[in-house]
PDB file of C-alpha atoms in Angstrom:
ATOM      1  CA  UNK C 327      96.789 103.284  85.470  1.00 87.00           C
ATOM      2  CA  UNK C 328     100.497 102.645  86.009  1.00 91.00           C
ATOM      3  CA  UNK C 329     102.410 100.145  83.901  1.00 92.00           C
ATOM      4  CA  UNK C 330     103.344  97.804  86.770  1.00 90.00           C
ATOM      5  CA  UNK C 331      99.770  97.632  88.075  1.00 91.00           C
ATOM      6  CA  UNK C 332      98.588  96.745  84.582  1.00 90.00           C
ATOM      7  CA  UNK C 333     101.319  94.111  84.370  1.00 87.00           C
ATOM      8  CA  UNK C 334     100.136  92.706  87.720  1.00 85.00           C
ATOM      9  CA  UNK C 335     103.590  93.280  89.178  1.00 85.00           C
ATOM     10  CA  UNK C 336     101.955  94.181  92.481  1.00 86.00           C
ATOM     11  CA  UNK C 337      98.413  94.605  93.794  1.00 83.00           C
ATOM     12  CA  UNK C 338      98.727  97.278  96.461  1.00 86.00           C
ATOM     13  CA  UNK C 339      98.414 100.756  94.929  1.00 87.00           C
ATOM     14  CA  UNK C 340     101.444 102.931  95.833  1.00 91.00           C
ATOM     15  CA  UNK C 341     102.088 106.654  95.555  1.00 92.00           C
ATOM     16  CA  UNK C 342     104.565 105.822  92.791  1.00 94.00           C
ATOM     17  CA  UNK C 343     101.684 104.320  90.802  1.00 93.00           C
ATOM     18  CA  UNK C 344      99.767 107.563  91.329  1.00 92.00           C
ATOM     19  CA  UNK C 345     102.640 109.710  90.117  1.00 94.00           C
ATOM     20  CA  UNK C 346     103.177 107.603  87.015  1.00 95.00           C
ATOM     21  CA  UNK C 347      99.456 107.813  86.244  1.00 94.00           C
ATOM     22  CA  UNK C 348      99.593 111.606  86.254  1.00 93.00           C
ATOM     23  CA  UNK C 349     102.649 111.587  84.000  1.00 96.00           C
ATOM     24  CA  UNK C 350     100.702 109.353  81.599  1.00 95.00           C
ATOM     25  CA  UNK C 351      97.749 111.736  81.764  1.00 94.00           C
ATOM     26  CA  UNK C 352     100.006 114.668  80.835  1.00 95.00           C
ATOM     27  CA  UNK C 353     101.512 112.635  78.010  1.00 95.00           C
ATOM     28  CA  UNK C 354      98.070 111.795  76.619  1.00 94.00           C
ATOM     29  CA  UNK C 355      96.997 115.457  76.675  1.00 93.00           C
ATOM     30  CA  UNK C 356     100.267 116.493  75.090  1.00 94.00           C
ATOM     31  CA  UNK C 357     100.082 113.914  72.311  1.00 93.00           C
ATOM     32  CA  UNK C 358      96.492 114.782  71.516  1.00 91.00           C
ATOM     33  CA  UNK C 359      96.447 118.572  71.730  1.00 92.00           C
ATOM     34  CA  UNK C 360     100.014 119.894  71.433  1.00 92.00           C
ATOM     35  CA  UNK C 361     102.551 120.041  68.632  1.00 91.00           C
ATOM     36  CA  UNK C 362     105.298 117.421  68.750  1.00 91.00           C
ATOM     37  CA  UNK C 363     107.761 115.696  66.462  1.00 88.00           C
ATOM     38  CA  UNK C 364     105.718 112.494  66.187  1.00 72.00           C
ATOM     39  CA  UNK C 365     108.506 110.629  64.421  1.00 59.00           C
ATOM     40  CA  UNK C 366     106.880 107.232  64.994  1.00 60.00           C
ATOM     41  CA  UNK C 367     103.464 107.976  63.537  1.00 66.00           C
ATOM     42  CA  UNK C 368     100.408 110.097  64.057  1.00 79.00           C
ATOM     43  CA  UNK C 369      99.170 111.078  67.512  1.00 86.00           C
ATOM     44  CA  UNK C 370      96.376 108.514  67.274  1.00 87.00           C
ATOM     45  CA  UNK C 371      98.797 105.713  66.351  1.00 87.00           C
ATOM     46  CA  UNK C 372     101.168 106.585  69.190  1.00 88.00           C
ATOM     47  CA  UNK C 373      98.318 106.817  71.701  1.00 90.00           C
ATOM     48  CA  UNK C 374      96.906 103.458  70.597  1.00 88.00           C
ATOM     49  CA  UNK C 375     100.292 101.743  70.961  1.00 87.00           C
ATOM     50  CA  UNK C 376     100.951 103.185  74.398  1.00 91.00           C
ATOM     51  CA  UNK C 377      97.514 103.247  76.021  1.00 91.00           C
ATOM     52  CA  UNK C 378      95.532 100.470  74.324  1.00 88.00           C
ATOM     53  CA  UNK C 379      97.984  97.558  74.599  1.00 84.00           C
ATOM     54  CA  UNK C 380      96.542  94.265  75.802  1.00 85.00           C
ATOM     55  CA  UNK C 381      98.430  91.011  76.264  1.00 83.00           C
ATOM     56  CA  UNK C 382      98.220  87.672  78.090  1.00 81.00           C
ATOM     57  CA  UNK C 383     100.132  86.462  81.144  1.00 74.00           C
ATOM     58  CA  UNK C 384     101.456  82.939  81.647  1.00 77.00           C
ATOM     59  CA  UNK C 385      98.070  81.828  82.972  1.00 79.00           C
ATOM     60  CA  UNK C 386      96.140  83.272  80.065  1.00 77.00           C
ATOM     61  CA  UNK C 387      94.912  86.283  82.017  1.00 74.00           C
ATOM     62  CA  UNK C 388      94.660  89.686  80.403  1.00 75.00           C
ATOM     63  CA  UNK C 389      97.404  92.175  81.224  1.00 80.00           C
ATOM     64  CA  UNK C 390      98.421  95.565  79.891  1.00 84.00           C
ATOM     65  CA  UNK C 391     101.144  98.063  80.511  1.00 90.00           C
ATOM     66  CA  UNK C 392     104.081  96.483  78.644  1.00 89.00           C
ATOM     67  CA  UNK C 393     104.231  99.287  76.094  1.00 91.00           C
ATOM     68  CA  UNK C 394     104.109 101.879  78.873  1.00 94.00           C
ATOM     69  CA  UNK C 395     106.900 100.124  80.748  1.00 93.00           C
ATOM     70  CA  UNK C 396     109.218  99.972  77.738  1.00 92.00           C
ATOM     71  CA  UNK C 397     108.348 103.549  76.833  1.00 94.00           C
ATOM     72  CA  UNK C 398     109.646 104.701  80.226  1.00 95.00           C
ATOM     73  CA  UNK C 399     112.682 102.421  80.360  1.00 93.00           C
ATOM     74  CA  UNK C 400     113.728 102.099  76.693  1.00 91.00           C
ATOM     75  CA  UNK C 401     112.132 105.120  74.965  1.00 88.00           C
ATOM     76  CA  UNK C 402     109.999 102.798  72.824  1.00 88.00           C
ATOM     77  CA  UNK C 403     107.129 104.251  70.743  1.00 86.00           C
ATOM     78  CA  UNK C 404     108.311 107.827  71.237  1.00 88.00           C
ATOM     79  CA  UNK C 405     112.006 107.509  70.446  1.00 82.00           C
ATOM     80  CA  UNK C 406     115.021 109.333  71.862  1.00 82.00           C
ATOM     81  CA  UNK C 407     114.445 112.333  69.607  1.00 87.00           C
ATOM     82  CA  UNK C 408     110.774 112.842  70.443  1.00 91.00           C
ATOM     83  CA  UNK C 409     110.038 116.402  71.488  1.00 93.00           C
ATOM     84  CA  UNK C 410     107.109 118.666  72.318  1.00 94.00           C
ATOM     85  CA  UNK C 411     107.367 122.110  70.759  1.00 94.00           C
ATOM     86  CA  UNK C 412     106.538 123.690  74.125  1.00 96.00           C
ATOM     87  CA  UNK C 413     109.945 123.744  75.844  1.00 96.00           C
ATOM     88  CA  UNK C 414     108.735 123.823  79.488  1.00 96.00           C
ATOM     89  CA  UNK C 415     106.204 121.054  78.834  1.00 96.00           C
ATOM     90  CA  UNK C 416     108.854 118.982  77.056  1.00 96.00           C
ATOM     91  CA  UNK C 417     111.358 119.461  79.884  1.00 96.00           C
ATOM     92  CA  UNK C 418     108.795 118.416  82.470  1.00 96.00           C
ATOM     93  CA  UNK C 419     107.778 115.298  80.554  1.00 96.00           C
ATOM     94  CA  UNK C 420     111.396 114.194  80.027  1.00 96.00           C
ATOM     95  CA  UNK C 421     112.314 114.783  83.674  1.00 96.00           C
ATOM     96  CA  UNK C 422     109.233 112.896  84.866  1.00 97.00           C
ATOM     97  CA  UNK C 423     110.005 110.043  82.443  1.00 96.00           C
ATOM     98  CA  UNK C 424     113.479 109.655  83.939  1.00 96.00           C
ATOM     99  CA  UNK C 425     112.063 109.474  87.464  1.00 96.00           C
ATOM    100  CA  UNK C 426     109.337 106.964  86.540  1.00 97.00           C
ATOM    101  CA  UNK C 427     111.803 104.865  84.534  1.00 96.00           C
ATOM    102  CA  UNK C 428     114.151 104.735  87.528  1.00 96.00           C
ATOM    103  CA  UNK C 429     111.338 103.485  89.759  1.00 94.00           C
ATOM    104  CA  UNK C 430     110.190 100.835  87.267  1.00 94.00           C
ATOM    105  CA  UNK C 431     113.716  99.505  86.807  1.00 93.00           C
ATOM    106  CA  UNK C 432     114.211  99.333  90.583  1.00 92.00           C
ATOM    107  CA  UNK C 433     110.955  97.397  90.995  1.00 91.00           C
ATOM    108  CA  UNK C 434     111.933  94.997  88.215  1.00 89.00           C
ATOM    109  CA  UNK C 435     115.340  94.442  89.844  1.00 87.00           C
ATOM    110  CA  UNK C 436     113.567  93.677  93.111  1.00 84.00           C
ATOM    111  CA  UNK C 437     111.483  91.016  91.376  1.00 76.00           C
ATOM    112  CA  UNK C 438     114.528  89.522  89.635  1.00 71.00           C
ATOM    113  CA  UNK C 439     116.383  89.378  92.939  1.00 63.00           C
ATOM    114  CA  UNK C 440     113.514  87.519  94.586  1.00 58.00           C
ATOM    115  CA  UNK C 441     113.294  85.023  91.711  1.00 53.00           C
ATOM    116  CA  UNK C 442     117.056  84.425  91.660  1.00 52.00           C
ATOM    117  CA  UNK C 443     117.047  83.240  95.288  1.00 54.00           C
ATOM    118  CA  UNK C 444     115.004  80.180  94.316  1.00 55.00           C
ATOM    119  CA  UNK C 445     112.543  78.146  96.350  1.00 59.00           C
ATOM    120  CA  UNK C 446     114.397  74.791  96.343  1.00 67.00           C
ATOM    121  CA  UNK C 447     117.988  73.751  97.093  1.00 63.00           C
ATOM    122  CA  UNK C 448     118.517  72.995  93.404  1.00 69.00           C
ATOM    123  CA  UNK C 449     117.350  76.439  92.318  1.00 65.00           C
ATOM    124  CA  UNK C 450     119.482  78.123  94.959  1.00 62.00           C
ATOM    125  CA  UNK C 451     122.618  76.238  93.912  1.00 65.00           C
ATOM    126  CA  UNK C 452     122.013  76.826  90.193  1.00 65.00           C
ATOM    127  CA  UNK C 453     121.241  80.481  90.690  1.00 64.00           C
ATOM    128  CA  UNK C 454     124.237  80.952  92.976  1.00 60.00           C
ATOM    129  CA  UNK C 455     126.581  79.745  90.224  1.00 59.00           C
ATOM    130  CA  UNK C 456     124.959  81.966  87.621  1.00 57.00           C
ATOM    131  CA  UNK C 457     125.667  85.622  87.033  1.00 55.00           C
ATOM    132  CA  UNK C 458     124.755  87.478  90.245  1.00 56.00           C
ATOM    133  CA  UNK C 459     121.651  89.626  90.023  1.00 58.00           C
ATOM    134  CA  UNK C 460     121.963  93.361  90.492  1.00 68.00           C
ATOM    135  CA  UNK C 461     120.965  94.572  93.919  1.00 76.00           C
ATOM    136  CA  UNK C 462     117.846  96.759  93.744  1.00 77.00           C
ATOM    137  CA  UNK C 463     118.354 100.220  95.239  1.00 87.00           C
ATOM    138  CA  UNK C 464     116.363 101.063  98.386  1.00 88.00           C
ATOM    139  CA  UNK C 465     113.230 103.157  97.947  1.00 87.00           C
ATOM    140  CA  UNK C 466     114.820 105.937 100.009  1.00 91.00           C
ATOM    141  CA  UNK C 467     117.379 106.486  97.237  1.00 92.00           C
ATOM    142  CA  UNK C 468     114.815 106.825  94.432  1.00 94.00           C
ATOM    143  CA  UNK C 469     113.591 110.117  93.033  1.00 95.00           C
ATOM    144  CA  UNK C 470     109.949 109.070  93.481  1.00 95.00           C
ATOM    145  CA  UNK C 471     110.356 107.936  97.098  1.00 94.00           C
ATOM    146  CA  UNK C 472     107.684 110.512  97.985  1.00 94.00           C
ATOM    147  CA  UNK C 473     105.862 113.479  96.400  1.00 92.00           C
ATOM    148  CA  UNK C 474     108.748 115.944  96.845  1.00 94.00           C
ATOM    149  CA  UNK C 475     110.311 115.603  93.397  1.00 95.00           C
ATOM    150  CA  UNK C 476     107.039 115.690  91.494  1.00 94.00           C
ATOM    151  CA  UNK C 477     105.815 118.733  93.412  1.00 93.00           C
ATOM    152  CA  UNK C 478     109.091 120.571  92.789  1.00 95.00           C
ATOM    153  CA  UNK C 479     108.992 119.606  89.124  1.00 95.00           C
ATOM    154  CA  UNK C 480     105.502 121.033  88.608  1.00 94.00           C
ATOM    155  CA  UNK C 481     106.360 124.257  90.435  1.00 94.00           C
ATOM    156  CA  UNK C 482     109.575 124.678  88.442  1.00 95.00           C
ATOM    157  CA  UNK C 483     107.777 124.154  85.136  1.00 95.00           C
ATOM    158  CA  UNK C 484     104.886 126.492  85.981  1.00 94.00           C
ATOM    159  CA  UNK C 485     107.334 129.265  86.947  1.00 95.00           C
ATOM    160  CA  UNK C 486     109.235 128.945  83.649  1.00 95.00           C
ATOM    161  CA  UNK C 487     109.014 132.089  81.502  1.00 95.00           C
ATOM    162  CA  UNK C 488     109.350 130.280  78.187  1.00 95.00           C
ATOM    163  CA  UNK C 489     105.772 129.032  77.835  1.00 96.00           C
ATOM    164  CA  UNK C 490     104.584 129.642  74.242  1.00 94.00           C
ATOM    165  CA  UNK C 491     101.481 131.691  73.464  1.00 91.00           C
ATOM    166  CA  UNK C 492     101.002 130.359  69.946  1.00 89.00           C
ATOM    167  CA  UNK C 493     100.259 126.718  70.810  1.00 89.00           C
ATOM    168  CA  UNK C 494      96.470 126.740  70.597  1.00 86.00           C
ATOM    169  CA  UNK C 495      94.984 123.278  71.052  1.00 86.00           C
ATOM    170  CA  UNK C 496      94.172 121.466  67.828  1.00 83.00           C
ATOM    171  CA  UNK C 497      92.143 118.291  68.116  1.00 85.00           C
ATOM    172  CA  UNK C 498      90.796 118.250  64.556  1.00 81.00           C
ATOM    173  CA  UNK C 499      93.486 115.970  63.068  1.00 78.00           C
ATOM    174  CA  UNK C 500      93.108 113.472  65.887  1.00 83.00           C
ATOM    175  CA  UNK C 501      89.317 113.418  65.561  1.00 85.00           C
ATOM    176  CA  UNK C 502      89.492 113.180  61.775  1.00 84.00           C
ATOM    177  CA  UNK C 503      91.851 110.221  61.815  1.00 83.00           C
ATOM    178  CA  UNK C 504      89.798 108.450  64.452  1.00 83.00           C
ATOM    179  CA  UNK C 505      86.641 108.969  62.410  1.00 84.00           C
ATOM    180  CA  UNK C 506      88.385 107.611  59.316  1.00 83.00           C
ATOM    181  CA  UNK C 507      89.433 104.535  61.264  1.00 79.00           C
ATOM    182  CA  UNK C 508      85.878 103.935  62.428  1.00 80.00           C
ATOM    183  CA  UNK C 509      84.423 104.327  58.952  1.00 81.00           C
ATOM    184  CA  UNK C 510      87.090 102.102  57.456  1.00 79.00           C
ATOM    185  CA  UNK C 511      86.243  99.365  59.936  1.00 75.00           C
ATOM    186  CA  UNK C 512      82.566  99.684  59.054  1.00 75.00           C
ATOM    187  CA  UNK C 513      83.357  99.496  55.360  1.00 67.00           C
ATOM    188  CA  UNK C 514      81.691 102.839  54.658  1.00 52.00           C
ATOM    189  CA  UNK C 515      82.834 105.823  52.698  1.00 47.00           C
ATOM    190  CA  UNK C 516      83.990 108.860  54.589  1.00 46.00           C
ATOM    191  CA  UNK C 517      81.183 111.326  55.278  1.00 49.00           C
ATOM    192  CA  UNK C 518      81.488 115.059  55.789  1.00 46.00           C
ATOM    193  CA  UNK C 519      80.989 116.069  59.364  1.00 43.00           C
ATOM    194  CA  UNK C 520      81.317 119.114  61.537  1.00 43.00           C
ATOM    195  CA  UNK C 521      84.490 119.528  63.527  1.00 45.00           C
ATOM    196  CA  UNK C 522      83.690 118.465  67.054  1.00 42.00           C
ATOM    197  CA  UNK C 523      86.404 120.763  68.409  1.00 45.00           C
ATOM    198  CA  UNK C 524      88.594 120.323  71.441  1.00 47.00           C
ATOM    199  CA  UNK C 525      87.564 120.259  75.097  1.00 48.00           C
ATOM    200  CA  UNK C 526      90.651 122.381  75.699  1.00 57.00           C
ATOM    201  CA  UNK C 527      89.878 126.082  75.366  1.00 52.00           C
ATOM    202  CA  UNK C 528      91.521 127.707  72.357  1.00 52.00           C
ATOM    203  CA  UNK C 529      93.080 131.024  73.269  1.00 51.00           C
ATOM    204  CA  UNK C 530      95.847 132.473  71.157  1.00 50.00           C
ATOM    205  CA  UNK C 531      96.798 134.897  73.943  1.00 57.00           C
ATOM    206  CA  UNK C 532      97.593 132.230  76.515  1.00 70.00           C
ATOM    207  CA  UNK C 533      99.619 129.035  76.578  1.00 87.00           C
ATOM    208  CA  UNK C 534      97.638 125.854  75.983  1.00 91.00           C
ATOM    209  CA  UNK C 535     100.493 123.652  77.167  1.00 93.00           C
ATOM    210  CA  UNK C 536     100.770 125.615  80.423  1.00 93.00           C
ATOM    211  CA  UNK C 537      96.989 125.412  80.929  1.00 92.00           C
ATOM    212  CA  UNK C 538      97.119 121.622  80.485  1.00 90.00           C
ATOM    213  CA  UNK C 539      99.892 121.410  83.054  1.00 91.00           C
ATOM    214  CA  UNK C 540      98.116 123.685  85.522  1.00 91.00           C
ATOM    215  CA  UNK C 541      94.845 121.731  85.258  1.00 88.00           C
ATOM    216  CA  UNK C 542      96.643 118.424  85.756  1.00 87.00           C
ATOM    217  CA  UNK C 543      98.621 119.829  88.680  1.00 86.00           C
ATOM    218  CA  UNK C 544      95.410 120.960  90.366  1.00 86.00           C
ATOM    219  CA  UNK C 545      93.892 117.493  89.953  1.00 85.00           C
ATOM    220  CA  UNK C 546      97.116 115.875  91.171  1.00 82.00           C
ATOM    221  CA  UNK C 547      97.308 117.923  94.376  1.00 85.00           C
ATOM    222  CA  UNK C 548      93.589 117.506  95.072  1.00 84.00           C
ATOM    223  CA  UNK C 549      93.748 113.735  94.711  1.00 78.00           C
ATOM    224  CA  UNK C 550      97.010 113.525  96.653  1.00 74.00           C
ATOM    225  CA  UNK C 551      95.486 115.366  99.604  1.00 75.00           C
ATOM    226  CA  UNK C 552      92.382 113.182  99.554  1.00 73.00           C
ATOM    227  CA  UNK C 553      94.341 109.954  99.376  1.00 68.00           C
ATOM    228  CA  UNK C 554      96.892 110.872 102.028  1.00 61.00           C
ATOM    229  CA  UNK C 555      94.017 111.333 104.461  1.00 60.00           C
ATOM    230  CA  UNK C 556      92.926 107.718 103.944  1.00 57.00           C
ATOM    231  CA  UNK C 557      96.286 106.033 103.362  1.00 48.00           C
ATOM    232  CA  UNK C 558      98.273 103.979 105.822  1.00 43.00           C
ATOM    233  CA  UNK C 559     102.047 104.079 105.991  1.00 40.00           C
ATOM    234  CA  UNK C 560     103.416 100.725 104.839  1.00 41.00           C
ATOM    235  CA  UNK C 561     106.962  99.453 104.710  1.00 39.00           C
ATOM    236  CA  UNK C 562     108.882 101.337 102.065  1.00 42.00           C
ATOM    237  CA  UNK C 563     105.914 103.287 100.708  1.00 42.00           C
ATOM    238  CA  UNK C 564     102.582 104.878 101.532  1.00 36.00           C
ATOM    239  CA  UNK C 565      99.855 102.374 100.750  1.00 39.00           C
ATOM    240  CA  UNK C 566      96.090 102.349 100.537  1.00 37.00           C
ATOM    241  CA  UNK C 567      93.934  99.708 102.101  1.00 34.00           C
ATOM    242  CA  UNK C 568      92.795  98.572  98.642  1.00 37.00           C
ATOM    243  CA  UNK C 569      93.845  99.270  95.041  1.00 37.00           C
ATOM    244  CA  UNK C 570      91.686 101.047  92.429  1.00 38.00           C
TER     245      UNK C 570
END
């Protein structure tokens, strides 16, 4: 789920939420199965920080998504020097991050602008004398205004000739660390176990990173087609009748 939906920024599910969700799905697959720099910890630690965050709002309700938001807008948890060893996959992720980050920042500016107007005369006068809020850019100027950019990005990446053939999926370290965490929590000693393996097919003659991208692209286009058939066009975005 997208960061702003988890943060309860809005309730109506937009196509921008969908696109961010697929970028997050690609990131999860990449962190778990592909080689990367991992400067800020193991794959499991990074995944837990990004995907398992849970906080409280001002009313005590449960919210999530803050770590995802700051990852897109401030490079938190991955860092500016984070890199996947698969060049096409890395280029796609970084390009998608820039587009998602732009959308999130625009939505946050929109919220700040609405708050700065104030609901009483006092608030309006105080806010008017304060530093003026930045004007949020219109949706039509954003990269993720529709599916065009994301579709072009996937096609460009899949047509790249630099996909590696020596990046076989390796899930053993992730599974081993997760098992160690579970056993540590239970207060038990580590037991020998068989490697459960990866759901991603290991094939040294093909590119695992490209296969991950192709599978995700297929799911993305299938879901996009299904949703567009049931969506209604709303002001500024394509919206569904109800969120997930």
